[in-house]
GROMACS .gro file of N, CA and C in nm:
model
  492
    1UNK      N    1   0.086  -0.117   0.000
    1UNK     CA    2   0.000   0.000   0.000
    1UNK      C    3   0.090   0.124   0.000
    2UNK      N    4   0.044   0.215  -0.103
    2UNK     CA    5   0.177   0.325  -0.111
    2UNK      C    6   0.102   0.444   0.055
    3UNK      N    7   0.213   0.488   0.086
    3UNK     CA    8   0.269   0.561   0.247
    3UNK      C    9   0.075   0.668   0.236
    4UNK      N   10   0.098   0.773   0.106
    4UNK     CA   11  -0.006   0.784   0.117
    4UNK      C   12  -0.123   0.797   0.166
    5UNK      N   13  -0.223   0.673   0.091
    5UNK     CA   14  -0.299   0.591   0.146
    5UNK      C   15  -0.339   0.514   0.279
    6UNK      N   16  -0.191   0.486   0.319
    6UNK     CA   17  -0.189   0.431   0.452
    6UNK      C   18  -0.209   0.536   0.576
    7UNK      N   19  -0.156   0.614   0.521
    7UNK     CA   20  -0.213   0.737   0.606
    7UNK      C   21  -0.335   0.792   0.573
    8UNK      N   22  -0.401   0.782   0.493
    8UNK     CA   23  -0.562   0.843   0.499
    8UNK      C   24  -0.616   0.724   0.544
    9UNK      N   25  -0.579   0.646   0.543
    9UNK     CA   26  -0.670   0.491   0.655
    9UNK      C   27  -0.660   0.480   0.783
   10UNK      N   28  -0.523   0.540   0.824
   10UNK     CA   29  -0.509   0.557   0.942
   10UNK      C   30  -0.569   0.626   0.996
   11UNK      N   31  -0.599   0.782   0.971
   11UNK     CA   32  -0.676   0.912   0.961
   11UNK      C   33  -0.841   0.868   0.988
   12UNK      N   34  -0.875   0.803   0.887
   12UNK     CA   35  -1.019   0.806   0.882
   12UNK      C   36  -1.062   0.672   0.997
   13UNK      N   37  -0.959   0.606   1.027
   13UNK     CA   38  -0.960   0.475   1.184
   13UNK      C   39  -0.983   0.579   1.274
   14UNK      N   40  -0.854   0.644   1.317
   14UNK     CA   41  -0.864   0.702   1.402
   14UNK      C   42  -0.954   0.819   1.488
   15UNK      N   43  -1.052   0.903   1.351
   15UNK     CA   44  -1.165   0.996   1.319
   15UNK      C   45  -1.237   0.864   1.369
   16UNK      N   46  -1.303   0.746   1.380
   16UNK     CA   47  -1.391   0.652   1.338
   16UNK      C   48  -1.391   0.613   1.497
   17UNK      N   49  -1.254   0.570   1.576
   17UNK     CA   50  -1.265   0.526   1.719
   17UNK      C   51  -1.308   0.672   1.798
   18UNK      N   52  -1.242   0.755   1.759
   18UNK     CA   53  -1.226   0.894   1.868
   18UNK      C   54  -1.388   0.960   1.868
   19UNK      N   55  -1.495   0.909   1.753
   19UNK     CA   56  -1.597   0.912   1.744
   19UNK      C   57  -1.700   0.838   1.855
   20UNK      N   58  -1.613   0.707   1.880
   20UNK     CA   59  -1.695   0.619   1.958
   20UNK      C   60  -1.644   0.609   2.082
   21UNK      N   61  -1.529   0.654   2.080
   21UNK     CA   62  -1.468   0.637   2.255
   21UNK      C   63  -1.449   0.813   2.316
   22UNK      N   64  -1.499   0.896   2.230
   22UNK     CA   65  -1.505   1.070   2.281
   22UNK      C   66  -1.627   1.079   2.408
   23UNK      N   67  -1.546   1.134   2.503
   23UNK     CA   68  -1.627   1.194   2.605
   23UNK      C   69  -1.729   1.245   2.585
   24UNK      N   70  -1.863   1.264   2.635
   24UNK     CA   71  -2.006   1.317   2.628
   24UNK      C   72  -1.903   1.483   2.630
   25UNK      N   73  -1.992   1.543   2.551
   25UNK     CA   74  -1.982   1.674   2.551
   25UNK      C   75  -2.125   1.737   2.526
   26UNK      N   76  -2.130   1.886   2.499
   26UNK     CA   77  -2.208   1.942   2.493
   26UNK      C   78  -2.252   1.943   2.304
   27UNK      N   79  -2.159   1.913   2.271
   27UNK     CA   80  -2.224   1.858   2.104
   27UNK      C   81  -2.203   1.713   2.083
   28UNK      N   82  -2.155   1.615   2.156
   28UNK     CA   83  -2.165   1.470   2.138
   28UNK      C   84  -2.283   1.420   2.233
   29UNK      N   85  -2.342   1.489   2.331
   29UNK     CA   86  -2.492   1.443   2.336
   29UNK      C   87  -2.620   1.415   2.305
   30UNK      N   88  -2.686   1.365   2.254
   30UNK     CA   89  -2.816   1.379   2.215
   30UNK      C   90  -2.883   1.498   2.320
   31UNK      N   91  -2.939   1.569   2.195
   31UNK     CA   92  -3.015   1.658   2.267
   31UNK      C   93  -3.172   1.592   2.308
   32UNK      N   94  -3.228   1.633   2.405
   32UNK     CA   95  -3.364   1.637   2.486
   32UNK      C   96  -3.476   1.747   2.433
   33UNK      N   97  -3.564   1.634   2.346
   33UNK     CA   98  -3.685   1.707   2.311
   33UNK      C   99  -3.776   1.715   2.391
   34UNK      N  100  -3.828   1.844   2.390
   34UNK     CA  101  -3.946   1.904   2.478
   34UNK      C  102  -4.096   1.957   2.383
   35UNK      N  103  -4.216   1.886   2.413
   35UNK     CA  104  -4.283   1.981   2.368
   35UNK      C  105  -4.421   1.932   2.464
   36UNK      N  106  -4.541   1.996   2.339
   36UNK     CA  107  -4.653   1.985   2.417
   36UNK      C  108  -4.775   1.923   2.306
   37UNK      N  109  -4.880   1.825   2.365
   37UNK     CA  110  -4.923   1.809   2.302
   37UNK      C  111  -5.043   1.873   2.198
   38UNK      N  112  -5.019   2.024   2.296
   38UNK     CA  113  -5.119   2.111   2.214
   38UNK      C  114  -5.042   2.148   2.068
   39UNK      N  115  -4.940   2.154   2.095
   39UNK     CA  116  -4.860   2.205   1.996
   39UNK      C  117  -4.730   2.126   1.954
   40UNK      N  118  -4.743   2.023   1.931
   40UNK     CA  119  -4.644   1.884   1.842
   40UNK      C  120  -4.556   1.943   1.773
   41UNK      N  121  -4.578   2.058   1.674
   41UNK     CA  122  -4.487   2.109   1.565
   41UNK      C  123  -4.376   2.188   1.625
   42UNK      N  124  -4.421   2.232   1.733
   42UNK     CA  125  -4.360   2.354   1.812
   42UNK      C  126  -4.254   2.252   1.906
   43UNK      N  127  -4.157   2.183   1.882
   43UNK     CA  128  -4.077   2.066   1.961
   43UNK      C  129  -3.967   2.137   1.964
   44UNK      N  130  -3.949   2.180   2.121
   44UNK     CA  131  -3.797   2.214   2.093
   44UNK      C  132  -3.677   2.114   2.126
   45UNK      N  133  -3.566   2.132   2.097
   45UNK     CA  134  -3.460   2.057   2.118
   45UNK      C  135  -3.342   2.097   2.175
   46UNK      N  136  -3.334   2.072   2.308
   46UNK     CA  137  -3.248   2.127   2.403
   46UNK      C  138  -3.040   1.988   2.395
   47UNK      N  139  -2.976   2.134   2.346
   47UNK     CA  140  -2.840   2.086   2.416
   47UNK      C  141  -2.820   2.028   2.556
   48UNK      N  142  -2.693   1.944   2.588
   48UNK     CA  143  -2.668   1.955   2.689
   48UNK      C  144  -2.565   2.146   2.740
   49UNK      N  145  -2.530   2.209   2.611
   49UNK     CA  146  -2.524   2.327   2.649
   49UNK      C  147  -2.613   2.396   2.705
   50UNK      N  148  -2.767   2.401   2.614
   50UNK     CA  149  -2.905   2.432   2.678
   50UNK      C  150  -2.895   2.431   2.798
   51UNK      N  151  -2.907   2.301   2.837
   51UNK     CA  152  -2.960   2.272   2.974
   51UNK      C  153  -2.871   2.323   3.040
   52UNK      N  154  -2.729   2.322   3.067
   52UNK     CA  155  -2.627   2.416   3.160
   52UNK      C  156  -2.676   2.536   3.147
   53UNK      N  157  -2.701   2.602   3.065
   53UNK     CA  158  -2.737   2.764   3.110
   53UNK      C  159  -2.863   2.819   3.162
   54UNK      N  160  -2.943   2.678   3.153
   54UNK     CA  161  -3.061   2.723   3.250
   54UNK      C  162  -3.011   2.666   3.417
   55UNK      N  163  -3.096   2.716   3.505
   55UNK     CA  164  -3.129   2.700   3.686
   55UNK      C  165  -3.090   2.540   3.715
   56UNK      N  166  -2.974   2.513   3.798
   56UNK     CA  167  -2.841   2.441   3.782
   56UNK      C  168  -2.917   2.359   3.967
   57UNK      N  169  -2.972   2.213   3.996
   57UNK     CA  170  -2.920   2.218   4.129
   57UNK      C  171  -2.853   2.089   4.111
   58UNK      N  172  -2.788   2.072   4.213
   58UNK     CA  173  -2.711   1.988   4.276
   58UNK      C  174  -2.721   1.903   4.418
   59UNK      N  175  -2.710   1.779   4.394
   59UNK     CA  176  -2.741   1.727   4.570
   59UNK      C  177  -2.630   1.549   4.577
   60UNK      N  178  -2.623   1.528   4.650
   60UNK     CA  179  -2.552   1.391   4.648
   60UNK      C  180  -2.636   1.274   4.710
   61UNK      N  181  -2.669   1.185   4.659
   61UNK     CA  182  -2.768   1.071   4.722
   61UNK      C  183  -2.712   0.936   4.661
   62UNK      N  184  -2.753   0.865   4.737
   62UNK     CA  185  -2.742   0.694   4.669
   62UNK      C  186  -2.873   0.639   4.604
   63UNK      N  187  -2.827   0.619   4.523
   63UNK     CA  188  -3.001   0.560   4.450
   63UNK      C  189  -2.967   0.348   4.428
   64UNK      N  190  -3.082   0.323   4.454
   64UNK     CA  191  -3.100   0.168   4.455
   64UNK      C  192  -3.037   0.141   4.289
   65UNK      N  193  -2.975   0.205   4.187
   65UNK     CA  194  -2.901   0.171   4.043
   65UNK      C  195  -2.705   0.108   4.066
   66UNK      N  196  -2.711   0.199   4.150
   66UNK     CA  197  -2.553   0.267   4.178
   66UNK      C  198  -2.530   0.196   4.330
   67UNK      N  199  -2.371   0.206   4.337
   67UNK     CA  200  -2.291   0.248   4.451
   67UNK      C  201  -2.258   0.304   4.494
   68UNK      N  202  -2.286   0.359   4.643
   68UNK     CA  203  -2.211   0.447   4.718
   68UNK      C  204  -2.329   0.611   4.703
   69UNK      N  205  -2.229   0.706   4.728
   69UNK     CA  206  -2.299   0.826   4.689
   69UNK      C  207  -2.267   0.872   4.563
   70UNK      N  208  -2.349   0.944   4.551
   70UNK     CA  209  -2.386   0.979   4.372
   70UNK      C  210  -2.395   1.134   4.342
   71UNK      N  211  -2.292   1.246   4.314
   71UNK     CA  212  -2.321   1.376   4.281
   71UNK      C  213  -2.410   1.367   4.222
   72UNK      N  214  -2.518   1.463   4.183
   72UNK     CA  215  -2.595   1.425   4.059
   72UNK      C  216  -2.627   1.611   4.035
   73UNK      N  217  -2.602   1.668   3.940
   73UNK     CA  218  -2.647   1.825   3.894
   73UNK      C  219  -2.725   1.829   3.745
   74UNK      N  220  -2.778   1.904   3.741
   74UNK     CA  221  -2.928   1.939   3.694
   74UNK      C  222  -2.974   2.028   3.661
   75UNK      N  223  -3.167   2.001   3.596
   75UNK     CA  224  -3.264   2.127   3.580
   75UNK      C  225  -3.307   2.079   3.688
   76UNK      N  226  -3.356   2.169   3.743
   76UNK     CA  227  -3.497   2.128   3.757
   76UNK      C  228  -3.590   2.095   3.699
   77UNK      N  229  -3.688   2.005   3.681
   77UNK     CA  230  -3.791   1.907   3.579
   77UNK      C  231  -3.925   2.043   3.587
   78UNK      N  232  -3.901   2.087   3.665
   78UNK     CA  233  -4.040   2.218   3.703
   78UNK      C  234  -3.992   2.350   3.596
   79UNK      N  235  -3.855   2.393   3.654
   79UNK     CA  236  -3.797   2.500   3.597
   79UNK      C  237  -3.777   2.513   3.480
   80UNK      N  238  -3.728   2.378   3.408
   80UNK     CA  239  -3.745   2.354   3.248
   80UNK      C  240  -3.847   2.378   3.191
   81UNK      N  241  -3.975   2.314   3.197
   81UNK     CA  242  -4.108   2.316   3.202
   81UNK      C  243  -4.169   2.460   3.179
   82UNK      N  244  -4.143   2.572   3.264
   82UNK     CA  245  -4.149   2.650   3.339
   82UNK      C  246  -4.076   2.765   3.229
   83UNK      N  247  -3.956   2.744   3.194
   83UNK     CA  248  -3.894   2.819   3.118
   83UNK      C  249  -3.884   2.829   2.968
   84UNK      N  250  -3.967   2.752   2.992
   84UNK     CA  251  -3.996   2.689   2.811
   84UNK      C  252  -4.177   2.712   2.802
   85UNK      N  253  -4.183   2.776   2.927
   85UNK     CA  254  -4.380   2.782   2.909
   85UNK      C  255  -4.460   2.681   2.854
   86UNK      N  256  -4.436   2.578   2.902
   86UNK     CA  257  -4.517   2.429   2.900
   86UNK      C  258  -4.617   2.447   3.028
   87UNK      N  259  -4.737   2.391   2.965
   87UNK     CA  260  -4.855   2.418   3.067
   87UNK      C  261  -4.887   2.267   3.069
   88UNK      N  262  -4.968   2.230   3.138
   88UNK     CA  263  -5.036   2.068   3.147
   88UNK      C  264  -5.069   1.999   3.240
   89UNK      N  265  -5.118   1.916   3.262
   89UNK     CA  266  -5.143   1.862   3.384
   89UNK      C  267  -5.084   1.731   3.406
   90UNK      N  268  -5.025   1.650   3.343
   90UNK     CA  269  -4.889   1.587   3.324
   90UNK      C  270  -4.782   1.594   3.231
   91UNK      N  271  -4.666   1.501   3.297
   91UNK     CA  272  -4.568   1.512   3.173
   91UNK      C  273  -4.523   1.400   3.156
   92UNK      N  274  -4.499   1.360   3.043
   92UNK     CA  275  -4.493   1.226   3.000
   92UNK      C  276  -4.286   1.197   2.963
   93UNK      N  277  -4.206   1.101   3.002
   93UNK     CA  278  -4.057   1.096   3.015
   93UNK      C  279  -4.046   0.992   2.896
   94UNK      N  280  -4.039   1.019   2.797
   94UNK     CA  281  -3.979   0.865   2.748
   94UNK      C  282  -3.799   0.843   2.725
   95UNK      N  283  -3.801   0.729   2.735
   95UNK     CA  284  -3.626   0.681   2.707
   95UNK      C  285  -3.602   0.635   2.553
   96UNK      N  286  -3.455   0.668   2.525
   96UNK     CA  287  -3.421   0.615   2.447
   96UNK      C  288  -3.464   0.482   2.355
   97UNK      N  289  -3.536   0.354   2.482
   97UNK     CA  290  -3.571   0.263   2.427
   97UNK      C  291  -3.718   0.234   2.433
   98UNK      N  292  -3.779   0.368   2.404
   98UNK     CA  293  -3.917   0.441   2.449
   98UNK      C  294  -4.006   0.385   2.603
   99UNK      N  295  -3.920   0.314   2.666
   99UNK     CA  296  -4.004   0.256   2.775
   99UNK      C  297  -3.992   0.464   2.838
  100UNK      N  298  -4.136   0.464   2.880
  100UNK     CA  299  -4.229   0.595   2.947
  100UNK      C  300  -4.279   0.560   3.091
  101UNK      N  301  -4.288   0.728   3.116
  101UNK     CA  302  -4.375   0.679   3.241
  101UNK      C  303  -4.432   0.847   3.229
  102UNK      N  304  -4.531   0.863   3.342
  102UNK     CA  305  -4.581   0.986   3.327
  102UNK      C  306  -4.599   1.039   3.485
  103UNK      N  307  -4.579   1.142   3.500
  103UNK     CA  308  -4.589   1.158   3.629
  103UNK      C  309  -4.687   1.325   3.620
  104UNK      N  310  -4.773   1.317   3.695
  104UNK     CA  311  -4.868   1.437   3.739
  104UNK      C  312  -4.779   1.603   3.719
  105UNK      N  313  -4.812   1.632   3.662
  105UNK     CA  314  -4.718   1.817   3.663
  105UNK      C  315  -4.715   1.868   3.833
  106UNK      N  316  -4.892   1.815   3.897
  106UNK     CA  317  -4.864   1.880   4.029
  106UNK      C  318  -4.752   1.818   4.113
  107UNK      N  319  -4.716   1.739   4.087
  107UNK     CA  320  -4.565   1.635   4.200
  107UNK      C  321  -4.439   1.741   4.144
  108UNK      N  322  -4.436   1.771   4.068
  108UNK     CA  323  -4.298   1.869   4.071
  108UNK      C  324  -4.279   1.945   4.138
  109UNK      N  325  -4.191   1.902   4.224
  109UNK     CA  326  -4.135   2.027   4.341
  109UNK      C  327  -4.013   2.139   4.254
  110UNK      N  328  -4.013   2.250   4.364
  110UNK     CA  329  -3.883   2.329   4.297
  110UNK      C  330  -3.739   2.270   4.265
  111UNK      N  331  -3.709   2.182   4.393
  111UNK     CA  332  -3.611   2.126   4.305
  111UNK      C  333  -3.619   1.965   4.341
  112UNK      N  334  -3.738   1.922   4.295
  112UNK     CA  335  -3.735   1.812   4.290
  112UNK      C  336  -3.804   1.741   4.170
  113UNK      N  337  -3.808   1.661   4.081
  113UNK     CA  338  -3.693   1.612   4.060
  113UNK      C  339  -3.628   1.696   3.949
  114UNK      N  340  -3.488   1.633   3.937
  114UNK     CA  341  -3.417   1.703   3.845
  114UNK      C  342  -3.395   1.636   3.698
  115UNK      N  343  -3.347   1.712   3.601
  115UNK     CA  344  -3.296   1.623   3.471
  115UNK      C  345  -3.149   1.648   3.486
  116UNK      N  346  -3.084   1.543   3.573
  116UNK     CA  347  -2.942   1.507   3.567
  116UNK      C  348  -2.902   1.471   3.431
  117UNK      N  349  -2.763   1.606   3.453
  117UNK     CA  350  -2.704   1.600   3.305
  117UNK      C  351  -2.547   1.584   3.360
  118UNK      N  352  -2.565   1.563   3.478
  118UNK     CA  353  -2.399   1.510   3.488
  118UNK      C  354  -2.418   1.425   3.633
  119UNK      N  355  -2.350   1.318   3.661
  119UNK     CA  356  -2.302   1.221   3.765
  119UNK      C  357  -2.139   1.240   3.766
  120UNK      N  358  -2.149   1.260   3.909
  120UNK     CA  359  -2.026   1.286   3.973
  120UNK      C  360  -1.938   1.407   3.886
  121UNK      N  361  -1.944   1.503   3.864
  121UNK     CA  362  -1.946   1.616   3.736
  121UNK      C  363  -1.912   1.576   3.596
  122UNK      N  364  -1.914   1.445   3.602
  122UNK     CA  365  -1.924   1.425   3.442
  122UNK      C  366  -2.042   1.389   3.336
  123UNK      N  367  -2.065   1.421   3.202
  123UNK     CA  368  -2.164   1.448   3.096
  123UNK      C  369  -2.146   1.293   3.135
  124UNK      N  370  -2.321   1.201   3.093
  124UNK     CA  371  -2.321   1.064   3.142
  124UNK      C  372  -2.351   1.056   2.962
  125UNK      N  373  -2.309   0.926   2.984
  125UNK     CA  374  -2.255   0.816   2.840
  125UNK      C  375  -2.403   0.774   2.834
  126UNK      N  376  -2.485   0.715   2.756
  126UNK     CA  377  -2.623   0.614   2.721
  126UNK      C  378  -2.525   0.469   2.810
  127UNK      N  379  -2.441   0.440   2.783
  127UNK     CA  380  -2.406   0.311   2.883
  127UNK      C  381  -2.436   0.321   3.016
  128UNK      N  382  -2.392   0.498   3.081
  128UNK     CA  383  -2.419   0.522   3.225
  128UNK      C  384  -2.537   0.589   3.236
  129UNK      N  385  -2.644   0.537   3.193
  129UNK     CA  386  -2.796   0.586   3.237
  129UNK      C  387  -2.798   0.706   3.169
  130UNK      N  388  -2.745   0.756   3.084
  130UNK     CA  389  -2.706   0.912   3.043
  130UNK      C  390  -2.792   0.912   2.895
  131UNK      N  391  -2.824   0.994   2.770
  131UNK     CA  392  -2.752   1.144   2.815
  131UNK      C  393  -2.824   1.228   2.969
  132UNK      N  394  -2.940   1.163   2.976
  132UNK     CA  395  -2.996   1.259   3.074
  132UNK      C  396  -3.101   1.143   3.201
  133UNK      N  397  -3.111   1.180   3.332
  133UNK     CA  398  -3.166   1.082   3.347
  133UNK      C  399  -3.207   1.181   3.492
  134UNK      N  400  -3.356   1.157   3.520
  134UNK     CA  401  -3.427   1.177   3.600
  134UNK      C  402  -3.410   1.143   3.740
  135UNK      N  403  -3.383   1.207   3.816
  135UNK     CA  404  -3.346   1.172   3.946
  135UNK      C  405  -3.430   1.283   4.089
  136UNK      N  406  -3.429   1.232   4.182
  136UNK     CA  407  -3.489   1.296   4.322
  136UNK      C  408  -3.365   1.276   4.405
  137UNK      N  409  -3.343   1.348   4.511
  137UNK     CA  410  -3.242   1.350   4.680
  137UNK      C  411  -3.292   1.239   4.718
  138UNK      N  412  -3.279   1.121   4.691
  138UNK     CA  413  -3.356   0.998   4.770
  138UNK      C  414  -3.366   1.014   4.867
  139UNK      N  415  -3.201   1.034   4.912
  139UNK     CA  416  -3.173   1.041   5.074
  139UNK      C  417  -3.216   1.193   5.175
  140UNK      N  418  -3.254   1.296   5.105
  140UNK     CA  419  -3.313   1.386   5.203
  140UNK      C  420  -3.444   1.375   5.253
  141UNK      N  421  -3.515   1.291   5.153
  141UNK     CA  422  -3.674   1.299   5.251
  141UNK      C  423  -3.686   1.157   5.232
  142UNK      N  424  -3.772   1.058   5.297
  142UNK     CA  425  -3.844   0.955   5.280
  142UNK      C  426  -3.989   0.992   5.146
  143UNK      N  427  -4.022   1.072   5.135
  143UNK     CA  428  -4.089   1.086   5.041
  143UNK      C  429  -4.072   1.057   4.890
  144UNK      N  430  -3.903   1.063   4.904
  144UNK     CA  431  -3.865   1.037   4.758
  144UNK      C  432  -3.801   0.930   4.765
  145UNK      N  433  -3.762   0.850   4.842
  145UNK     CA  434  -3.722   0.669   4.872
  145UNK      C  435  -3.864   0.589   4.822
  146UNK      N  436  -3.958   0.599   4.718
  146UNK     CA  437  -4.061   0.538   4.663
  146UNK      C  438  -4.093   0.468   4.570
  147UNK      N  439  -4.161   0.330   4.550
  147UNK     CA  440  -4.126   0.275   4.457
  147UNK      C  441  -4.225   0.350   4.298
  148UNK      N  442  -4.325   0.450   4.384
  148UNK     CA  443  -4.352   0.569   4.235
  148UNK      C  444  -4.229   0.653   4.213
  149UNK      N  445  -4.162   0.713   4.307
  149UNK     CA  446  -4.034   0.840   4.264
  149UNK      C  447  -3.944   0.710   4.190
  150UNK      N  448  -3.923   0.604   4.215
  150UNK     CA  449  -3.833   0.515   4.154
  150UNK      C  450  -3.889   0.511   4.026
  151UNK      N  451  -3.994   0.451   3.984
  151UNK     CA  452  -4.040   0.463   3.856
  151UNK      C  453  -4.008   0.554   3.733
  152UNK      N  454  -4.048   0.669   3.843
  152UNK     CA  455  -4.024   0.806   3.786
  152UNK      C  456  -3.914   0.801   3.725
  153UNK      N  457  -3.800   0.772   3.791
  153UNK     CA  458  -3.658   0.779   3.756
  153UNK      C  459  -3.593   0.742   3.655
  154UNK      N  460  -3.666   0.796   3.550
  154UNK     CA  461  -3.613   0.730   3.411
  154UNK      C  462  -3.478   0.783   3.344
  155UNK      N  463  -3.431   0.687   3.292
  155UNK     CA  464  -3.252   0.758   3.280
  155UNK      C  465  -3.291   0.678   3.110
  156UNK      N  466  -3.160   0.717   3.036
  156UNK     CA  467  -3.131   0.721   2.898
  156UNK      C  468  -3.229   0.838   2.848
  157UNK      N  469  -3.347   0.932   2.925
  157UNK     CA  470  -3.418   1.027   2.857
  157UNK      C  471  -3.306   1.088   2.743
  158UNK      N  472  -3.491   1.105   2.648
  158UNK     CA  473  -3.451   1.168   2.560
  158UNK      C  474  -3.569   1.258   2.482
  159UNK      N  475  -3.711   1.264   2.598
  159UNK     CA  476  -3.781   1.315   2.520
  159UNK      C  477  -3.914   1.325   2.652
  160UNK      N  478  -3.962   1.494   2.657
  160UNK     CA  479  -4.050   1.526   2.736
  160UNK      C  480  -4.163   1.571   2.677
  161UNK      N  481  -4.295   1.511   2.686
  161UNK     CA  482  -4.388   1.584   2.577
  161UNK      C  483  -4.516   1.606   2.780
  162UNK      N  484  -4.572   1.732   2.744
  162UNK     CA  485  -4.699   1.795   2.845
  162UNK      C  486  -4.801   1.773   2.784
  163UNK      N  487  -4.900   1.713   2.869
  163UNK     CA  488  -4.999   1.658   2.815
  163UNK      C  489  -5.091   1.746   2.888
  164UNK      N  490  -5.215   1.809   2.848
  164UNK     CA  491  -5.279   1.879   2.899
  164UNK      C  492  -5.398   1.804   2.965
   0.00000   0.00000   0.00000
């Protein structure tokens, strides 16, 4: 094989792994669609840049998935909602592998639950429950140690539609 060649194969390998083994970033994430069902056409599509520049919390808990304690930082699931002027009386979570669940709009606390966009401060992989994945402070109230807030807890999200 002339030198060349061998180097544009090498090139286009190396473009090809660094594709599949590159850190979550703010443009290697799937972005998180939001909309409503009054208005389907109107779908927006949030970065994981998006979501950093909106209302940020943070808390550390152990959840029944994982070991140990767990940073976990965030939207708020209300504040998103909220900032994007979604009205409804639920909101519906689906995952990546469309398994859903729906949880009441009135259960959203201010900062409970969140759309974790990073574990332990890093952007999460689809291998690690990521790009985005629904979480509560398990450990600050007994209210959110539940096998409904567990439900709730859908990780690989990738798509929020308000159902009125």
């Amino acid at each position: 094989m002339h030198p060349k060649h061998h180097s544009k194969l090498m090139i286009m390998l190396l473009a090809l792994l660094s594709f599949w083994v590159a850190p979550a970033t703010g443009q290697g994430v799937a972005r998180l669609q939001v909309m409503a069902t009054s208005s389907p056409n109107d779908a927006v599509h949030l970065s994981l840049d998006a979501l950093d520049a909106m209302e940020q919390i943070e808390f550390t808990t152990t959840t029944i998935w994982t070991d140990g304690d767990i940073h976990f930082t965030g939207v708020p699931l209300k504040a998103l909602l909220d900032q994007l002027g979604l009205v409804g009386s639920t909101v519906e979570m689906v995952a990546l592998n469309d398994y859903s669940i729906a949880m009441p709009v009135k259960d959203l606390e201010d900062d409970a639950p969140i759309v974790a966009t990073r574990m332990n401060g890093k952007a999460m992989s689809v291998r690690d429950k990521g790009p985005y994945w629904v979480v509560f402070p398990y450990d600050k109230d007994p209210k959110y140690s539940t096998e409904t807030n567990y439900s709730r807890s859908i990780w690989q999200l990738n798509r929020l539609k308000v159902v009125d």
